[in-house]
mmCIF file of C-alpha atoms in Angstrom:
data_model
loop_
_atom_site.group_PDB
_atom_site.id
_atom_site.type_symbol
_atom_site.label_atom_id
_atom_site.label_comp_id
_atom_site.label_asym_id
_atom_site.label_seq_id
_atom_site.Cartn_x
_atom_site.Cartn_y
_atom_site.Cartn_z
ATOM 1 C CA UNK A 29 0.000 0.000 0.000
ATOM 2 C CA UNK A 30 1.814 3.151 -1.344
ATOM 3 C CA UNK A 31 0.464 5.832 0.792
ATOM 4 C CA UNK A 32 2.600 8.730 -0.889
ATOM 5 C CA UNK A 33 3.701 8.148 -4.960
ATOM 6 C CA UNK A 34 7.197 10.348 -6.138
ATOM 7 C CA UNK A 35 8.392 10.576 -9.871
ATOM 8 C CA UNK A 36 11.015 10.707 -11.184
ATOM 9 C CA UNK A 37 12.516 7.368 -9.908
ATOM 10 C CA UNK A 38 15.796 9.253 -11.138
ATOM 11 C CA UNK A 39 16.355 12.815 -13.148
ATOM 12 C CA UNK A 40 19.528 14.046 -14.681
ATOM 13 C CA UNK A 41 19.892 17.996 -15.077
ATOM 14 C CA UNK A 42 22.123 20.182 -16.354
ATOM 15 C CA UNK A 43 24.117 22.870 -13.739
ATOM 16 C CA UNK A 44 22.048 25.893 -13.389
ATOM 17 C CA UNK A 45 19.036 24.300 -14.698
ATOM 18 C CA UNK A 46 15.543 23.497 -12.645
ATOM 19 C CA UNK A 47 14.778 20.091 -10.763
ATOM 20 C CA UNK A 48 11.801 19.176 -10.011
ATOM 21 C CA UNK A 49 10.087 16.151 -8.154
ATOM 22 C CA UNK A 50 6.248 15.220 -7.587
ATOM 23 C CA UNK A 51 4.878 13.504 -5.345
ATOM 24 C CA UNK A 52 0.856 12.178 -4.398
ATOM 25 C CA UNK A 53 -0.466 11.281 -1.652
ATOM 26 C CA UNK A 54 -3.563 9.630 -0.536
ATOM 27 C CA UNK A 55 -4.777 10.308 3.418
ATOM 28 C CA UNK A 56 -5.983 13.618 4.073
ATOM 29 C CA UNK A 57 -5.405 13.182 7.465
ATOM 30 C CA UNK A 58 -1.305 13.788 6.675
ATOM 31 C CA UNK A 59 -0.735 17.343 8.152
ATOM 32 C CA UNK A 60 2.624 18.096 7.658
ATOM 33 C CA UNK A 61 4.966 16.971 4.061
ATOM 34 C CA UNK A 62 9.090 17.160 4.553
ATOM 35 C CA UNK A 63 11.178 16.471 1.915
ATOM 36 C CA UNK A 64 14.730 14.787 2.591
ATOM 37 C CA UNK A 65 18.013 14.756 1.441
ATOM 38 C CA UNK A 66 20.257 11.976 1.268
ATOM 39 C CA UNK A 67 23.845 11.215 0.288
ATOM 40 C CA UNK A 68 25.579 7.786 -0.321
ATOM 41 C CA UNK A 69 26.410 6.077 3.004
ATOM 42 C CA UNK A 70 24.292 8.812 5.192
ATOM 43 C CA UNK A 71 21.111 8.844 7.042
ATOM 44 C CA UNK A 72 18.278 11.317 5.666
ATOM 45 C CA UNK A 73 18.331 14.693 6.335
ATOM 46 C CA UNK A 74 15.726 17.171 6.314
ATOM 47 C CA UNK A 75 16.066 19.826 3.765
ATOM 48 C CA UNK A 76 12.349 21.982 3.980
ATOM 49 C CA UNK A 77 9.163 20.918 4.666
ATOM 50 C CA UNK A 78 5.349 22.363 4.188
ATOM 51 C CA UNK A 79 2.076 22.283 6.548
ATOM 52 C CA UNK A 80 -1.182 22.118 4.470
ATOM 53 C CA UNK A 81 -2.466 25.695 5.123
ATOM 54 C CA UNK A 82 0.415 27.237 2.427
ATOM 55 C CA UNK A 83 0.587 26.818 -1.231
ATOM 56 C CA UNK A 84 4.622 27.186 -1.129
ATOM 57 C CA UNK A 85 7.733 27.599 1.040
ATOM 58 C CA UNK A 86 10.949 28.863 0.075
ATOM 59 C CA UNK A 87 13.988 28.048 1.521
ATOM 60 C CA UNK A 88 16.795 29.659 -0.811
ATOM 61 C CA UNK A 89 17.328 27.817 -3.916
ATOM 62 C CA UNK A 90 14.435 24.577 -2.398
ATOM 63 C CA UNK A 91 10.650 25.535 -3.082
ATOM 64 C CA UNK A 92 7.838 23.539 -2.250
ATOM 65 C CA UNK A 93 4.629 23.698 -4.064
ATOM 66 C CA UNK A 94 1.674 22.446 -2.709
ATOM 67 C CA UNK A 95 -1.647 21.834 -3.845
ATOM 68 C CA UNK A 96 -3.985 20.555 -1.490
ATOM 69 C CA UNK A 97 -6.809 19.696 -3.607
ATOM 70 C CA UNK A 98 -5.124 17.933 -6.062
ATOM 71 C CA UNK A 99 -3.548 15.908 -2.777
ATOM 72 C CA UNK A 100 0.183 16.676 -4.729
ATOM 73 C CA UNK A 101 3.227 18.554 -3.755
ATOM 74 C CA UNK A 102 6.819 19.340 -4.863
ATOM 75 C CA UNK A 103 9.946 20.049 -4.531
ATOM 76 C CA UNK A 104 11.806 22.707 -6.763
ATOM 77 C CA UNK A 105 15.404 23.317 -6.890
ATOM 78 C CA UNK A 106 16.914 26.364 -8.541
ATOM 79 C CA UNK A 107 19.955 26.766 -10.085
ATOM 80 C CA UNK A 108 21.088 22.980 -9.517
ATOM 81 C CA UNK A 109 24.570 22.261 -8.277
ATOM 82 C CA UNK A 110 26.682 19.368 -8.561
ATOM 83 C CA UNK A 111 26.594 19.113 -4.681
ATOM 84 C CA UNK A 112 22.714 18.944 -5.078
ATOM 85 C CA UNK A 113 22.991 15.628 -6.469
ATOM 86 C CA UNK A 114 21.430 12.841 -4.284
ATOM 87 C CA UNK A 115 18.510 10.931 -3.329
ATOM 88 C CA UNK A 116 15.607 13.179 -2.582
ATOM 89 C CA UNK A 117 12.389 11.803 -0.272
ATOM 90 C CA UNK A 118 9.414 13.209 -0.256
ATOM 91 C CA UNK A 119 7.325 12.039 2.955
ATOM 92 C CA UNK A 120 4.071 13.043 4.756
ATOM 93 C CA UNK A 121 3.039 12.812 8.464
ATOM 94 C CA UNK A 122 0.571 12.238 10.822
ATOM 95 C CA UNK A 123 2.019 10.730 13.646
ATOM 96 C CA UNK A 124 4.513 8.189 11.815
ATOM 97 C CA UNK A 125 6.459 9.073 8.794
ATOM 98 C CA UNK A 126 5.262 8.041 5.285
ATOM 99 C CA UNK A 127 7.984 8.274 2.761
ATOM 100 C CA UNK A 128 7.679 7.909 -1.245
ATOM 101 C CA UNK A 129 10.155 5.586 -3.229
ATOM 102 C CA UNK A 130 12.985 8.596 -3.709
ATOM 103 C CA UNK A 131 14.395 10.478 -6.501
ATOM 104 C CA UNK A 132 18.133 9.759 -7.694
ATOM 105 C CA UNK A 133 19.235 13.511 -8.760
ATOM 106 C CA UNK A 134 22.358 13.486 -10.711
ATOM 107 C CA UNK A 135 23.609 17.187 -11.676
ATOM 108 C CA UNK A 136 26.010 17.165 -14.425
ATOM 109 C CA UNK A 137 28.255 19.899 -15.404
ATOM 110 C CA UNK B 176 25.621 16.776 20.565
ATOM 111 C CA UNK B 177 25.166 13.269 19.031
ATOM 112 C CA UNK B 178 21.559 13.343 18.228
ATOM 113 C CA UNK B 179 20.483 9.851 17.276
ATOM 114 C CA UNK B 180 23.192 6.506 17.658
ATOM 115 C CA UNK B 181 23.217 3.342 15.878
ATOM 116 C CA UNK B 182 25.701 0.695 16.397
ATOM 117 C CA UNK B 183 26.598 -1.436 15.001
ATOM 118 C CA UNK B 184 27.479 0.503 11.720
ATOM 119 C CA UNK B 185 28.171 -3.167 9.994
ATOM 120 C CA UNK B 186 27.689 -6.423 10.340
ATOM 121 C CA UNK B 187 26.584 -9.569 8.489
ATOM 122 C CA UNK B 188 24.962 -12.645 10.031
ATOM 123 C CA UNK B 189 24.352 -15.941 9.050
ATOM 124 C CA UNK B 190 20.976 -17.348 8.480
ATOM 125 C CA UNK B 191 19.129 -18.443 11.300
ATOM 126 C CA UNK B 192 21.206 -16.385 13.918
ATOM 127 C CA UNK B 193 19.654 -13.294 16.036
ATOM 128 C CA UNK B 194 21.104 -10.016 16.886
ATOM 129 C CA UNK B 195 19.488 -6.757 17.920
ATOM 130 C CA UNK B 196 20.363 -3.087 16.187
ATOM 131 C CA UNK B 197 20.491 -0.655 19.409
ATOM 132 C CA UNK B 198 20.073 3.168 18.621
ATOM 133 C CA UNK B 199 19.868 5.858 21.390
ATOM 134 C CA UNK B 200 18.786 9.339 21.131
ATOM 135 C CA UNK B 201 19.886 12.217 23.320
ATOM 136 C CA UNK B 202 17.223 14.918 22.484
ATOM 137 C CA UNK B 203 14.383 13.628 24.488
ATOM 138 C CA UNK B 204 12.425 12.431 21.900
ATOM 139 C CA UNK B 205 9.022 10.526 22.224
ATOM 140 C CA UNK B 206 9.068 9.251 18.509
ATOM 141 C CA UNK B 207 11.006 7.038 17.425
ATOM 142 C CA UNK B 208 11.303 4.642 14.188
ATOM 143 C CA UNK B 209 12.682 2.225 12.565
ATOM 144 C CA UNK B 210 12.922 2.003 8.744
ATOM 145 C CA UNK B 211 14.664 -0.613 6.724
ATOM 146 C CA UNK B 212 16.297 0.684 3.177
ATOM 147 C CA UNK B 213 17.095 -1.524 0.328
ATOM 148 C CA UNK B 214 19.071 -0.790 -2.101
ATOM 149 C CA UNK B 215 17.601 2.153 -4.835
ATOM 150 C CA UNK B 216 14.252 1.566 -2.327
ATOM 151 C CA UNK B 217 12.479 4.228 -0.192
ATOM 152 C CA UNK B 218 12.189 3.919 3.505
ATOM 153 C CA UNK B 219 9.953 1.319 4.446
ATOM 154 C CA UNK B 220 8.779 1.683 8.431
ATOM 155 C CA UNK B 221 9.473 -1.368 10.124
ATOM 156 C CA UNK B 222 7.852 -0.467 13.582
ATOM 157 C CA UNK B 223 7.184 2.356 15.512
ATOM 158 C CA UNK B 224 6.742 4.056 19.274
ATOM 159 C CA UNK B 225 5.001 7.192 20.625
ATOM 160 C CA UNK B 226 6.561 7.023 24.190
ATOM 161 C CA UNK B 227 8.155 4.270 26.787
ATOM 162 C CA UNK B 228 6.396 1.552 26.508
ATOM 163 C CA UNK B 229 4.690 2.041 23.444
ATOM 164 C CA UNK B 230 4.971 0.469 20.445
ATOM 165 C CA UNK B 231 3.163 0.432 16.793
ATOM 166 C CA UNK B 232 3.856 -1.984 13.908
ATOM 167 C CA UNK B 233 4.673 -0.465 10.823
ATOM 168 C CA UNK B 234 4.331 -1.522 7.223
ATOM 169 C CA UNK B 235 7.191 -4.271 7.364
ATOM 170 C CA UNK B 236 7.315 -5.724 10.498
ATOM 171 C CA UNK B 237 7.602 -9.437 9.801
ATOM 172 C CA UNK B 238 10.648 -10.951 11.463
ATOM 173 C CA UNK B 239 11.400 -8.143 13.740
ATOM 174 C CA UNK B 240 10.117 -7.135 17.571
ATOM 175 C CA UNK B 241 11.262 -3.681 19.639
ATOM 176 C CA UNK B 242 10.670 -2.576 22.596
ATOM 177 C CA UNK B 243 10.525 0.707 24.401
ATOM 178 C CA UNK B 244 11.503 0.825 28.159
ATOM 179 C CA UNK B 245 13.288 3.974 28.649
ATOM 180 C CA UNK B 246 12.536 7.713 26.291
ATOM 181 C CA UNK B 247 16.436 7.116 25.197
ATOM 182 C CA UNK B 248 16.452 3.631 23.839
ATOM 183 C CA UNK B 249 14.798 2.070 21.099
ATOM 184 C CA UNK B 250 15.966 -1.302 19.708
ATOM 185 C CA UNK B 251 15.100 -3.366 17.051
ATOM 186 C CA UNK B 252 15.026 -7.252 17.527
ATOM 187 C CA UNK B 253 15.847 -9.472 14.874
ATOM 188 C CA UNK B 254 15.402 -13.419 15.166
ATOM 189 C CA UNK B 255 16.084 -15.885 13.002
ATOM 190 C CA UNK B 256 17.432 -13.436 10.557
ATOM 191 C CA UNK B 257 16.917 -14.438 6.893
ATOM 192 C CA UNK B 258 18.532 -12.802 3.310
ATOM 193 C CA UNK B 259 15.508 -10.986 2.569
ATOM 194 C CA UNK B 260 16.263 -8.999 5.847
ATOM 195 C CA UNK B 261 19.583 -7.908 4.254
ATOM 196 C CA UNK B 262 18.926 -4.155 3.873
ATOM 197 C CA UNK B 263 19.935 -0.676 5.566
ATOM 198 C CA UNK B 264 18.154 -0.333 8.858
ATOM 199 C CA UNK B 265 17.787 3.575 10.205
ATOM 200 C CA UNK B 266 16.288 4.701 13.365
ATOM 201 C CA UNK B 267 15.055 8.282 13.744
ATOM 202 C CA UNK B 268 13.676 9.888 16.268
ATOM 203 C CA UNK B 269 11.110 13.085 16.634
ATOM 204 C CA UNK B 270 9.370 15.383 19.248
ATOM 205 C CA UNK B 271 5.866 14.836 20.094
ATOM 206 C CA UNK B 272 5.181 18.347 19.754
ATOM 207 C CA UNK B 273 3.827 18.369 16.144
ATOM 208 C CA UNK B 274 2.552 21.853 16.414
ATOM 209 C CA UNK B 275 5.529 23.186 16.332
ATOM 210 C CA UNK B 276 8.440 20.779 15.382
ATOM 211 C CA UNK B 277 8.298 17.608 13.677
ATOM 212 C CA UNK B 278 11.726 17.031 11.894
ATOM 213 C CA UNK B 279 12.922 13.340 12.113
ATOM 214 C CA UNK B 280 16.383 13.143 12.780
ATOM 215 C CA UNK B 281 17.674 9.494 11.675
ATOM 216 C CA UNK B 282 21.426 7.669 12.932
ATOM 217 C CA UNK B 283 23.959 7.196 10.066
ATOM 218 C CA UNK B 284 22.364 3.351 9.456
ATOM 219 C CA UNK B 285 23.107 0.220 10.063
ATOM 220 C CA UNK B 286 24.512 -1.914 7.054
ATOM 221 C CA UNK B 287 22.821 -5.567 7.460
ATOM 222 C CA UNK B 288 23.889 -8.672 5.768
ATOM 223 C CA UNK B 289 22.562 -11.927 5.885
ATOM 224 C CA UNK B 290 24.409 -14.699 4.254
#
């Protein structure tokens, strides 16, 4: 039972260019939707996360977009870096931690 | 400031033997979690606990039992270990204040191995 969807499985883009992950979910009763970052051999780590009464959050170069109707949010990064490249989580909570399958980003010069 | 601790970091088992994963967090968490990665996977929650001596299964807890006596501890039981258990295991740990914070911190992992 995949409570929360994400896509891409794994993206490739160019330095300076946009990423952009999506991710679903199905129980309205999740009231708050991190998204973390992880790098080979490390735990997760959270990068910025959203509560259901905004439609985005900005965080420097890490937006999330959130549309509550459409039960969908993501994760923007501007300006991609080589050191941006990792495995990216989204997750929603409501009392335990639901995460989606993760997003491979690979940043290439 | 160590946050959340897992030892061991490594290890790899043979089939049919037991060992437990311990991880200890210092920030008084009530939440805590475990969640088994495999490799290019998501997190998969393996069980979960609100408080001492409280404890939730999660979506994959087959093969596994924790337990919850004190806020700091919260380790994860495996018995009879089998290959299919052979996976990253992170705990994590968050306050039970979700008004205001609800960031999971997670250890560095434990690397599992079951040959």
């Amino acid at each position: 039972q995949q409570q929360v969807k994400q896509s891409p499985q794994s993206l490739i883009v160019q330095k300076g260019g946009i990423s952009i992950i999506n991710c679903a979910y199905e129980n309205t009763a999740f009231d708050y939707f991190p998204w973390y970052q992880q790098f080979p051999g490390k735990g997760p780590a959270l990068l910025i996360a959203i509560r259901p009464d905004v439609s985005e959050k900005k965080e420097g170069r890490f937006t999330i977009s959130f549309n509550k109707s459409a039960k969908q949010f993501s994760l923007h990064i501007m300006d991609s870096q080589p050191g941006d490249s990792a495995t990216y989580f989204c997750a929603a909570n409501n009392e335990k931690l639901t995460f989606g399958t993760g997003t491979r980003l690979t940043i290439i010069p | 400031n160590a946050g959340v601790t897992q030892t061991p970091k490594f290890r790899i088992l043979k089939i049919g033997q037991s060992m437990t994963l311990q991880c200890t967090q210092d920030m008084n968490h009530n939440y805590m979690y475990w969640y088994r990665q495999d490799p290019g996977m998501g997190l998969k929650l393996i069980y979960y606990s609100v408080g001492a001596g409280i404890t939730d299964k999660g979506e994959v807890p087959n093969g596994y039992n924790v337990s919850r006596s004190t806020t700091e501890d919260f380790p994860l039981r495996l018995e009879l270990a089998a290959p299919s258990q052979t996976s990253v295991y992170f705990c994590a740990s968050s306050s039970s204040d979700r008004a205001v914070n609800t960031e999971a911190f997670f250890g560095q992992g434990t690397r599992l191995t079951v040959v």
